[in-house]
PDB file of C-alpha atoms and ligand atoms in Angstrom:
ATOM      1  CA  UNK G   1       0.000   0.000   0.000  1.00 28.00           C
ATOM      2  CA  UNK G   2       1.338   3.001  -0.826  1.00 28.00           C
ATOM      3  CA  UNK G   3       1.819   5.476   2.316  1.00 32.00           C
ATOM      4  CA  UNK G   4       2.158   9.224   2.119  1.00 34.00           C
ATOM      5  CA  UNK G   5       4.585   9.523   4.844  1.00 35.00           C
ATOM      6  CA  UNK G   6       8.140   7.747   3.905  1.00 34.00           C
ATOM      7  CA  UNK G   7      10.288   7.334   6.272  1.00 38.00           C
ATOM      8  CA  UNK G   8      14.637   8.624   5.569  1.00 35.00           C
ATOM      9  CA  UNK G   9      16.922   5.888   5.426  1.00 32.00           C
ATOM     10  CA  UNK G  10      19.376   6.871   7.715  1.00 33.00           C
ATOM     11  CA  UNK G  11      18.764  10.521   8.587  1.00 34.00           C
ATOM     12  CA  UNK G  12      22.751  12.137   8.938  1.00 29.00           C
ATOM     13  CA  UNK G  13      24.118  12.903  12.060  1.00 30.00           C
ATOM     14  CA  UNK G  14      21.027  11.193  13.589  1.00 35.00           C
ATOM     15  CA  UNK G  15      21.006   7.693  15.483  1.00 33.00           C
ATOM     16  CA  UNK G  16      18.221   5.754  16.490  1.00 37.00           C
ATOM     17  CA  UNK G  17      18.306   3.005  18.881  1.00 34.00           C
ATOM     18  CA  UNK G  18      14.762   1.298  18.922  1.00 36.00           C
ATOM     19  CA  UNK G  19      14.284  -1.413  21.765  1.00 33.00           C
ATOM     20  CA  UNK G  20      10.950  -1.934  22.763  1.00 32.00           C
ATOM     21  CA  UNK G  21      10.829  -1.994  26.996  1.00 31.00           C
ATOM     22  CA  UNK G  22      14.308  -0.927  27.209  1.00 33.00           C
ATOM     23  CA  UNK G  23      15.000   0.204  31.139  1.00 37.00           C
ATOM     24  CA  UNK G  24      14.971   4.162  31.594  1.00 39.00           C
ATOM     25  CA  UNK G  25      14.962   7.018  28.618  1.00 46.00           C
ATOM     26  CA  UNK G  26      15.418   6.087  24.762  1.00 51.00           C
ATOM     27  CA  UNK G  27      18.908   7.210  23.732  1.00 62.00           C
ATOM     28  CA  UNK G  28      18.334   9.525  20.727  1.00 74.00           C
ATOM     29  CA  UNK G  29      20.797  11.745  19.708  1.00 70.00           C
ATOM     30  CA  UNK G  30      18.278  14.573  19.036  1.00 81.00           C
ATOM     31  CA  UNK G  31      15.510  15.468  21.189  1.00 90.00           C
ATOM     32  CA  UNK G  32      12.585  14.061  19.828  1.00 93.00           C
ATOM     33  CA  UNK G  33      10.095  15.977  21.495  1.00 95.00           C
ATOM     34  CA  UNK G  34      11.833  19.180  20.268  1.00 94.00           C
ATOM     35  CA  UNK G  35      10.977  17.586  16.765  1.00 95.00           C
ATOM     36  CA  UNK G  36       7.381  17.363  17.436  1.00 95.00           C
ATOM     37  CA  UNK G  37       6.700  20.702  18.605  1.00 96.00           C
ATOM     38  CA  UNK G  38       8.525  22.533  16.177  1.00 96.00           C
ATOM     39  CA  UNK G  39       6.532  20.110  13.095  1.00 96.00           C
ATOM     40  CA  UNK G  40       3.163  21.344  14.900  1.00 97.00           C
ATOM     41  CA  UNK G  41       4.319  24.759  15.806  1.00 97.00           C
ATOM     42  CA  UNK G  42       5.359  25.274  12.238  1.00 97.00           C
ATOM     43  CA  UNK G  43       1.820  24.129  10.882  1.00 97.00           C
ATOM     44  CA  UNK G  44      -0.566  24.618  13.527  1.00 97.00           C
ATOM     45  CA  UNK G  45      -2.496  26.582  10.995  1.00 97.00           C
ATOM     46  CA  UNK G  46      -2.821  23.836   8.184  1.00 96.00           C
ATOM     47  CA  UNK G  47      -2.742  20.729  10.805  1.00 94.00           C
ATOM     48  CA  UNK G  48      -6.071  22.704  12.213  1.00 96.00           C
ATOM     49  CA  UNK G  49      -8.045  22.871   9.058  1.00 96.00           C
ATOM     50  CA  UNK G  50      -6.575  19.647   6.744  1.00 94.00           C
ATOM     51  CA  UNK G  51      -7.762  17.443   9.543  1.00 92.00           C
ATOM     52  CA  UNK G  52     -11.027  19.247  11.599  1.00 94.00           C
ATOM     53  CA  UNK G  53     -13.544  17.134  10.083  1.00 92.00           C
ATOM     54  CA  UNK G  54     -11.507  13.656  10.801  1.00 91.00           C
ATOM     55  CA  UNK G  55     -13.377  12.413  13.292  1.00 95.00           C
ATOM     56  CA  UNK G  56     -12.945   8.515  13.819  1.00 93.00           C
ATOM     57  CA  UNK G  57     -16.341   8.481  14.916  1.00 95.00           C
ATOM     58  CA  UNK G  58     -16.995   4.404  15.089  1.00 93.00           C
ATOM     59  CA  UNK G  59     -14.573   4.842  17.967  1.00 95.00           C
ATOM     60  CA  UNK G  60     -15.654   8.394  19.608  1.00 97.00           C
ATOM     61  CA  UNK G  61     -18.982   6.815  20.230  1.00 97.00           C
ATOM     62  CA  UNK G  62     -17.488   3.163  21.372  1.00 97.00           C
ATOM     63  CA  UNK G  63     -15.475   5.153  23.724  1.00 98.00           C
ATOM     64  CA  UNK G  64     -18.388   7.629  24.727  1.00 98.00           C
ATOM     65  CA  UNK G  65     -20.621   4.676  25.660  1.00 98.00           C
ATOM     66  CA  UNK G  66     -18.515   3.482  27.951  1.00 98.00           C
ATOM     67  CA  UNK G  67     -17.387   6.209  29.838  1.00 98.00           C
ATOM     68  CA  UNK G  68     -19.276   7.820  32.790  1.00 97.00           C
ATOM     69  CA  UNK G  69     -22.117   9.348  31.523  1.00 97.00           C
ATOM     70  CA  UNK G  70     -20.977  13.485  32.173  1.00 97.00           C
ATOM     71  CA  UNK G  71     -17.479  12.158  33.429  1.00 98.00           C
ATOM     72  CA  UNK G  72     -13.915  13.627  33.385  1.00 98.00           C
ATOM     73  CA  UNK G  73     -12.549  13.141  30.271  1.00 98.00           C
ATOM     74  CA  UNK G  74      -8.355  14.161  29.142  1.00 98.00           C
ATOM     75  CA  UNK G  75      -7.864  14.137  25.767  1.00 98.00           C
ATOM     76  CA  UNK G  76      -4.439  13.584  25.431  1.00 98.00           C
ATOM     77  CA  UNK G  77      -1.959  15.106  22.178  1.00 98.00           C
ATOM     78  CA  UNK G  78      -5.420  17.691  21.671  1.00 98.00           C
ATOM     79  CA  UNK G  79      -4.130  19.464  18.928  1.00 98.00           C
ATOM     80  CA  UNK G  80      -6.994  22.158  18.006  1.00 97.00           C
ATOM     81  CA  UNK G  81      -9.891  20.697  19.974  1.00 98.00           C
ATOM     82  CA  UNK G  82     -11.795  18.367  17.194  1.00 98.00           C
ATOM     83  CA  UNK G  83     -12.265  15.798  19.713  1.00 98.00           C
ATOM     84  CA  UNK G  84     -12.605  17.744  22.768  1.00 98.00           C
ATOM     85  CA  UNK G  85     -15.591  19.731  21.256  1.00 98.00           C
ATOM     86  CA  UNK G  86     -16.900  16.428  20.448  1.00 98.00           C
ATOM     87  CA  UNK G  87     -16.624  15.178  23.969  1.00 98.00           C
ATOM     88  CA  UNK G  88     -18.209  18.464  25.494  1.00 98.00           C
ATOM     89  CA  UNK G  89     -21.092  18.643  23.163  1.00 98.00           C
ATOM     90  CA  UNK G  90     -21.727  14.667  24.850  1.00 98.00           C
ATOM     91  CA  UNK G  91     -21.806  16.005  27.944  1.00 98.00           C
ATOM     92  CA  UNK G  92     -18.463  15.481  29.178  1.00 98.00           C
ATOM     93  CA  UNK G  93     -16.333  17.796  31.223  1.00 98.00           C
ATOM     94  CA  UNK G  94     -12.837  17.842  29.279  1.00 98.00           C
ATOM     95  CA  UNK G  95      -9.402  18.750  29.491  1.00 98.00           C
ATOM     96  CA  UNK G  96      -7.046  18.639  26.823  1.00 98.00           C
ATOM     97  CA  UNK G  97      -3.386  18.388  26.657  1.00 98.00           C
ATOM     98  CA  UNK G  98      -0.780  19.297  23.493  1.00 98.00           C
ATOM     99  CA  UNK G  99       2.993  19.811  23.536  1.00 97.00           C
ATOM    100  CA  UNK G 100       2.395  22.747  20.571  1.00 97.00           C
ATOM    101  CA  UNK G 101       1.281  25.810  21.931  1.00 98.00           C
ATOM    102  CA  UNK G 102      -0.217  27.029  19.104  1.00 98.00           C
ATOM    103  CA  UNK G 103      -2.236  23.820  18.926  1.00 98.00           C
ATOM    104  CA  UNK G 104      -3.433  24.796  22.458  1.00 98.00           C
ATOM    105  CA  UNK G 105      -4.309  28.504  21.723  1.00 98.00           C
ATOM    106  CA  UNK G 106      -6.854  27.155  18.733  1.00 97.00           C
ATOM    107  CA  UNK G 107      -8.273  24.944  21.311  1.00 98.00           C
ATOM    108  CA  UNK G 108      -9.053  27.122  23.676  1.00 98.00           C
ATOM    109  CA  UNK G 109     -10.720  29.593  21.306  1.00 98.00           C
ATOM    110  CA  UNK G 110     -12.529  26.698  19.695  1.00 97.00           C
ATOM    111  CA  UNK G 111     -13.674  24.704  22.574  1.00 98.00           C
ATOM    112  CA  UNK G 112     -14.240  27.566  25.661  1.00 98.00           C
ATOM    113  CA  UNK G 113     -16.093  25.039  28.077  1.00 98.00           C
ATOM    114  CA  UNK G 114     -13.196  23.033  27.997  1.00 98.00           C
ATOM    115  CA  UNK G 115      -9.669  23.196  29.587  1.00 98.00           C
ATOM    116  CA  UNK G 116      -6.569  22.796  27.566  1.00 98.00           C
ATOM    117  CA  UNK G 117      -2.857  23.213  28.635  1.00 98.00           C
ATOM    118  CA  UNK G 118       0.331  22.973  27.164  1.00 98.00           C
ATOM    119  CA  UNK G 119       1.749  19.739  28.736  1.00 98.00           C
ATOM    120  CA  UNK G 120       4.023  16.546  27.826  1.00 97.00           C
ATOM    121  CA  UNK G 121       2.332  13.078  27.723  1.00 96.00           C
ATOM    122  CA  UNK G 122       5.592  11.619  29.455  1.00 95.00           C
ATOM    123  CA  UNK G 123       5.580  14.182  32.314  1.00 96.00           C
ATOM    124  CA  UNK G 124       1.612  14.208  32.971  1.00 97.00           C
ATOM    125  CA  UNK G 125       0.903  16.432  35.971  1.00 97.00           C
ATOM    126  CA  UNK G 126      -2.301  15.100  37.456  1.00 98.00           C
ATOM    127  CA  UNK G 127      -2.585  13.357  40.621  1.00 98.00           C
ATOM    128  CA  UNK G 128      -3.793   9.426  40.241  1.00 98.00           C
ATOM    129  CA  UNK G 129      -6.937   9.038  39.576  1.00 98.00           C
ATOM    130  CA  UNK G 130      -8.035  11.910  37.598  1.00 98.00           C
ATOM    131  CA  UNK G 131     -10.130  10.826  35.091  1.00 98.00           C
ATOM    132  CA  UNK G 132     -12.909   8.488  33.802  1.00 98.00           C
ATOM    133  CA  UNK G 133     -11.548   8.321  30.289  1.00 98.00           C
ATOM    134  CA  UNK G 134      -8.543   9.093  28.613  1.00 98.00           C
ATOM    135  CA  UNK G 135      -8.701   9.446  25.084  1.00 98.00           C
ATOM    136  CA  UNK G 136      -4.833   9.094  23.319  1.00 98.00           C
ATOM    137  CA  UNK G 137      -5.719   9.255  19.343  1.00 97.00           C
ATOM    138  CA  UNK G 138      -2.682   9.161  17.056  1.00 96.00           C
ATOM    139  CA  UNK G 139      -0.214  10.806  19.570  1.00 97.00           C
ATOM    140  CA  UNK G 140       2.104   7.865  20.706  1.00 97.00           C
ATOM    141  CA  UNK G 141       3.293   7.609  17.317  1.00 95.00           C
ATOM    142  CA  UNK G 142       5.221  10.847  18.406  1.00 96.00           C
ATOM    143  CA  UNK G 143       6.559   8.532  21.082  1.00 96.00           C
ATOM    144  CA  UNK G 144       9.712   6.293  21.481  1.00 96.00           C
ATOM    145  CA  UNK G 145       8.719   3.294  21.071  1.00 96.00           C
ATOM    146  CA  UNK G 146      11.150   2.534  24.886  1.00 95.00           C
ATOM    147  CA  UNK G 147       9.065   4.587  26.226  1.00 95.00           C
ATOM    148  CA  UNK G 148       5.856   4.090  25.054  1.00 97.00           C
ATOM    149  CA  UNK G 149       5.133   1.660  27.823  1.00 97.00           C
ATOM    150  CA  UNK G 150       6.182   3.867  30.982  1.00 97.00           C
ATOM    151  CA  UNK G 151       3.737   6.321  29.155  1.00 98.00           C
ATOM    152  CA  UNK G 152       0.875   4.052  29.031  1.00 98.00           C
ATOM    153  CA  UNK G 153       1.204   3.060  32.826  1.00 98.00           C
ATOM    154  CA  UNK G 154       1.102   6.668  33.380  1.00 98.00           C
ATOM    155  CA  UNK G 155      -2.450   7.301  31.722  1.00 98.00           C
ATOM    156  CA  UNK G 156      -3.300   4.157  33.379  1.00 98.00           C
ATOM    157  CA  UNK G 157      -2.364   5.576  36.983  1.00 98.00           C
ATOM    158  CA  UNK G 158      -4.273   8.942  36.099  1.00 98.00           C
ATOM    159  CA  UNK G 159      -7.862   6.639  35.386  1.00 98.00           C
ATOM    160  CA  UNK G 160     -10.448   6.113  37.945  1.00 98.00           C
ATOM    161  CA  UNK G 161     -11.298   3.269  38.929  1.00 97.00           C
ATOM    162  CA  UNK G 162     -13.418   1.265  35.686  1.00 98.00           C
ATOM    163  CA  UNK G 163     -12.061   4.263  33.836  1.00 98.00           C
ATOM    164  CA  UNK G 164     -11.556   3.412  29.518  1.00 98.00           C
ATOM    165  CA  UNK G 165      -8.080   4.191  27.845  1.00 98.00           C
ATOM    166  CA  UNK G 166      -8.396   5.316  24.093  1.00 98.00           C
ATOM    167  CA  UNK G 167      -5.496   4.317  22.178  1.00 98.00           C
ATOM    168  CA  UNK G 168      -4.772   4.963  18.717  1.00 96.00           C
ATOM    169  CA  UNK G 169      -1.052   3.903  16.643  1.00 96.00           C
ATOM    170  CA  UNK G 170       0.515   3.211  13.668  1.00 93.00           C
ATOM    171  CA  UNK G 171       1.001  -0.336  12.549  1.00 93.00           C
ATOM    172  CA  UNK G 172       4.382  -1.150  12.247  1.00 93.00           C
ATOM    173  CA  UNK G 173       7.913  -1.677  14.362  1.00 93.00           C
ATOM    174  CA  UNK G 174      10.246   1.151  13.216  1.00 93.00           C
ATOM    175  CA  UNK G 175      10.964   4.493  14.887  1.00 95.00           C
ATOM    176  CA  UNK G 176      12.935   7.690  13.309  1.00 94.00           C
ATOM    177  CA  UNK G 177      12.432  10.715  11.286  1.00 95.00           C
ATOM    178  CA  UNK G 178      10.310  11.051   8.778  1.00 93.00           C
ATOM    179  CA  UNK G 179       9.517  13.357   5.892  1.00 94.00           C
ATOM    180  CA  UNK G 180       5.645  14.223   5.869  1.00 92.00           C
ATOM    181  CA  UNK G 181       4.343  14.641   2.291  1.00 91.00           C
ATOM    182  CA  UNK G 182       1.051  15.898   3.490  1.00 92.00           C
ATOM    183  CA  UNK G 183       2.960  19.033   4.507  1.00 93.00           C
ATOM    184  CA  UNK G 184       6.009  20.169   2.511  1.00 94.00           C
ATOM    185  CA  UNK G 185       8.571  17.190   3.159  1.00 94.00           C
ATOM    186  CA  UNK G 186       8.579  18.607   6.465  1.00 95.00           C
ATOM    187  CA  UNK G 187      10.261  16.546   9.439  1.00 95.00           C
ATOM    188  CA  UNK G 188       8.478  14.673  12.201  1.00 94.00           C
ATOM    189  CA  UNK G 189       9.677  11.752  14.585  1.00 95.00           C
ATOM    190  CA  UNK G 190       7.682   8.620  14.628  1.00 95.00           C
ATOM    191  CA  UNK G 191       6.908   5.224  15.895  1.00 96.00           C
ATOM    192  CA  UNK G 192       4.875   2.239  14.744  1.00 96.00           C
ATOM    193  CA  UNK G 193       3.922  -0.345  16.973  1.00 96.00           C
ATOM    194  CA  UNK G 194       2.163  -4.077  16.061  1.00 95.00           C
ATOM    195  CA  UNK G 195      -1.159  -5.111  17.767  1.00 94.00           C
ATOM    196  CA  UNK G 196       0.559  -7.541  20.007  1.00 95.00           C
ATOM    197  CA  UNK G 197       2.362  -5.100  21.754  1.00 96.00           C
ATOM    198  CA  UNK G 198       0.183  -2.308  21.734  1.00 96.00           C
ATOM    199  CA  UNK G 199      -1.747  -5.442  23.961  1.00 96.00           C
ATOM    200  CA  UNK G 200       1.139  -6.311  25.939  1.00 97.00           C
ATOM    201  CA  UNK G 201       1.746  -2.340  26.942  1.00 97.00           C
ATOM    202  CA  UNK G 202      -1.762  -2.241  28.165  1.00 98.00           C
ATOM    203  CA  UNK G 203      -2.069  -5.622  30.473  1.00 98.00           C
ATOM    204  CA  UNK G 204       1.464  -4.501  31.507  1.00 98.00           C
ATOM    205  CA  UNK G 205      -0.331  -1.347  32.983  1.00 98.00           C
ATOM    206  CA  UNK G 206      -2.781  -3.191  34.844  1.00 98.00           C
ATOM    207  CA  UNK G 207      -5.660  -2.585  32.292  1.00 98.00           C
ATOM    208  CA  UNK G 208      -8.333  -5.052  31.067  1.00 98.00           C
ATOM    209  CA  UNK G 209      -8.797  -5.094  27.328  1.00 97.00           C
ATOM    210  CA  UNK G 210     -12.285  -4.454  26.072  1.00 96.00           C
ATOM    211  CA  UNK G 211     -11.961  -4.052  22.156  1.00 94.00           C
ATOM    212  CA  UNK G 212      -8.759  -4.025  19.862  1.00 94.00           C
ATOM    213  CA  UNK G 213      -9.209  -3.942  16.297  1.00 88.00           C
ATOM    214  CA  UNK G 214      -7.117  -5.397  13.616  1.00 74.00           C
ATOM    215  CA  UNK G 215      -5.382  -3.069  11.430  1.00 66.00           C
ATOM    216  CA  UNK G 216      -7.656  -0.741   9.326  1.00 68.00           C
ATOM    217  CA  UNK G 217      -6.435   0.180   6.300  1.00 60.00           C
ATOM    218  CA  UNK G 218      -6.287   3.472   4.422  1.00 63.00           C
ATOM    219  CA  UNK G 219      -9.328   5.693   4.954  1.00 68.00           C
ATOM    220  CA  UNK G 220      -8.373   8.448   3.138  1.00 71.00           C
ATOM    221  CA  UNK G 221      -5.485  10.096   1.014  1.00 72.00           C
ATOM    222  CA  UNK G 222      -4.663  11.701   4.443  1.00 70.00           C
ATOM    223  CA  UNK G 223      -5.289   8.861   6.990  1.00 71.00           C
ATOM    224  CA  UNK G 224      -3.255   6.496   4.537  1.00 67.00           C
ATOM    225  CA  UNK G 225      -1.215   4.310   6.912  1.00 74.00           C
ATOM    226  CA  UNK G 226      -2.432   1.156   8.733  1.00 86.00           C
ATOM    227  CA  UNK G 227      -4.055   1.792  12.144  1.00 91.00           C
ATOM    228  CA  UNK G 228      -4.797   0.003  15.113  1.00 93.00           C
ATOM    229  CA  UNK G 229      -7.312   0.739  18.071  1.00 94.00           C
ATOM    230  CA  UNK G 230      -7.622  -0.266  21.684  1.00 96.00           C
ATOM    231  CA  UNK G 231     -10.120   0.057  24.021  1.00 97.00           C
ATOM    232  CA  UNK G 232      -9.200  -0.688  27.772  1.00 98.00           C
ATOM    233  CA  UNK G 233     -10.766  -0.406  31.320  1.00 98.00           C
ATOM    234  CA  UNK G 234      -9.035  -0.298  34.818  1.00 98.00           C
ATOM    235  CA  UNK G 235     -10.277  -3.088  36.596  1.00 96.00           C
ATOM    236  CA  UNK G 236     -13.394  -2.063  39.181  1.00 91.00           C
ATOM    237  CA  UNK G 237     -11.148  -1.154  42.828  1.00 83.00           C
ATOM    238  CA  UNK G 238     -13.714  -2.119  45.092  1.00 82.00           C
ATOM    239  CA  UNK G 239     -15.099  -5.373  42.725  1.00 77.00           C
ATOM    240  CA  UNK G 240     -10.965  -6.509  43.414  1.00 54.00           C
ATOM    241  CA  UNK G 241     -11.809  -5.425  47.517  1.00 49.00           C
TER     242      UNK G 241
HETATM  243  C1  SAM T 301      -1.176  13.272  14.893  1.00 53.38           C
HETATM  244  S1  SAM T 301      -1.687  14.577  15.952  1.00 53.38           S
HETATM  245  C2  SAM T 301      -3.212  13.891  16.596  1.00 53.38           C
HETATM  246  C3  SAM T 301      -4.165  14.955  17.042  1.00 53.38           C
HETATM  247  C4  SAM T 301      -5.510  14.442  17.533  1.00 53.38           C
HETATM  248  N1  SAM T 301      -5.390  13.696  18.772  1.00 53.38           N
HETATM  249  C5  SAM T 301      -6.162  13.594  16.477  1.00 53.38           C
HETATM  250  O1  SAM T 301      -6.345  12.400  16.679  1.00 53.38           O
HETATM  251  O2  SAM T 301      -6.495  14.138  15.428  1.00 53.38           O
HETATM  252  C6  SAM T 301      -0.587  14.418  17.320  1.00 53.38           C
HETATM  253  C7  SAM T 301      -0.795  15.491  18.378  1.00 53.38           C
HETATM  254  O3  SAM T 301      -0.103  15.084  19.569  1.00 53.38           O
HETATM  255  C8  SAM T 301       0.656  16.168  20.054  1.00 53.38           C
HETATM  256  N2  SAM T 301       1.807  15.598  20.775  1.00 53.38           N
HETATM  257  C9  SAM T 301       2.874  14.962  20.241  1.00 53.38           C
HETATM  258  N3  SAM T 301       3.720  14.553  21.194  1.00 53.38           N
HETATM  259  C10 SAM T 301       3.165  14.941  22.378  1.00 53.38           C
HETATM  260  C11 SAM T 301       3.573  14.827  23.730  1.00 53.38           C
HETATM  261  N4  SAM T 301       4.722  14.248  24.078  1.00 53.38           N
HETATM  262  N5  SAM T 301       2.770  15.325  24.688  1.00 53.38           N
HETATM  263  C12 SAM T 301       1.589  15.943  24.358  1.00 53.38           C
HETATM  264  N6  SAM T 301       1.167  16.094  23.086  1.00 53.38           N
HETATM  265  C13 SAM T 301       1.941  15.596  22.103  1.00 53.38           C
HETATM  266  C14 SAM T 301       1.030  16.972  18.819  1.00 53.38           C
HETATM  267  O4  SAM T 301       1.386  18.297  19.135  1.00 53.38           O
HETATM  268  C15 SAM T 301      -0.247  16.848  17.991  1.00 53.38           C
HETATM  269  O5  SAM T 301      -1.163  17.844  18.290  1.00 53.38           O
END
């Protein structure tokens, strides 16, 4: 299938490492998460508007039915608010998290009954607990993949008891930079994962798995690569005693 990201052979001066569950921080010679902001900084604009009507909806109302009816929801990697709007006009109370502060500023103006801060997945600052869903669509593909499980315990810690996880990745097993056709050739770091160890990351973090799909294939020219979903609960505290 042909993918309208491709990935750089061996980007120069730039070493990647990729071992899944390695012990501690990925060693990448760059900082990846400099990468990321700087790719959504530099496009907030066109990120915004190419992808505001892309709403996965199958999955928004899987995830919605599950959830505490009116309950906390974070949606995690927000960008401009799509989802959060979504969640809000479902009665949900919603906050919303995004590395790119320009991201976050669109939010905000586009979804006022919600609260959005600028804020790194792998330094979440919520106490356990927090929330009774956490929705995480397309954002640890920005993610080393060695770290991709200590981030996934982390949401899990930050659920309520019987609260649902939202995952959404990439199919695949490589990490690095890329060139993104969609805008300009620009540069972006990501990761692909494979459905057995998007399942392994989530019964590693304690979580019970209620629904992950096999890989869907291209949905449009812009959602062109292979994607899986995952749907997972924390196990009921006081059903455990
Ligand atoms: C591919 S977009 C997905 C946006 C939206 N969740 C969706 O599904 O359309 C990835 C988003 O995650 C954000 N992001 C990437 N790495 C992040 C991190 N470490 N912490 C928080 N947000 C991050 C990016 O800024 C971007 O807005």
């Amino acid at each position: 299938m042909q993918c309208a990201i491709s990935p750089l052979a061996e980007p120069r001066g730039l070493s990647i490492r990729p071992k899944l569950y390695a012990k501690g921080r990925t060693e990448l010679s760059f900082d990846y998460l400099q990468v990321t902001r700087e790719f959504y900084e530099d496009h907030a604009e066109e990120y915004a508007r190419k992808t505001a009507g892309m709403f996965d909806q199958e999955w928004l109302d899987k995830f919605a039915s599950l959830v505490r009816p009116n309950g906390r929801i974070l949606d995690v990697g927000c960008a401009s608010g799509r989802d959060s709007g979504w969640f809000v006009s479902n009665g949900f109370q919603v906050e919303g998290i995004d590395v790119s502060p320009a991201l976050i500023e669109r939010a905000k103006k586009a979804v006022p009954n919600a609260t959005f801060s600028v804020m790194d997945l792998a330094n979440l600052q919520y106490p356990p607990e927090s929330f009774d869903g956490i929705w995480c669509s397309c954002v640890l593909l920005h993610i080393p993949r060695a770290e991709a499980p200590s981030v996934v315990a982390s949401l899990a810690r930050i659920l309520r008891s019987s609260g649902i996880l939202y995952i959404l990745v990439k199919e695949g097993k490589s990490e690095g930079l890329e060139q993104d056709a969609r805008y300009g050739n620009a540069t972006k770091f990501s990761s692909y994962f494979k459905v057995d160890e998007l399942h392994e990351m989530i019964e590693a973090a304690d979580l019970k798995i209620r629904l992950i799909s096999d890989m869907h294939e291209k949905v449009d020219d812009y959602r062109a690569s292979e994607r899986i979903f995952a749907l997972a609960q924390k196990p009921d505290a006081q059903a455990n005693g």
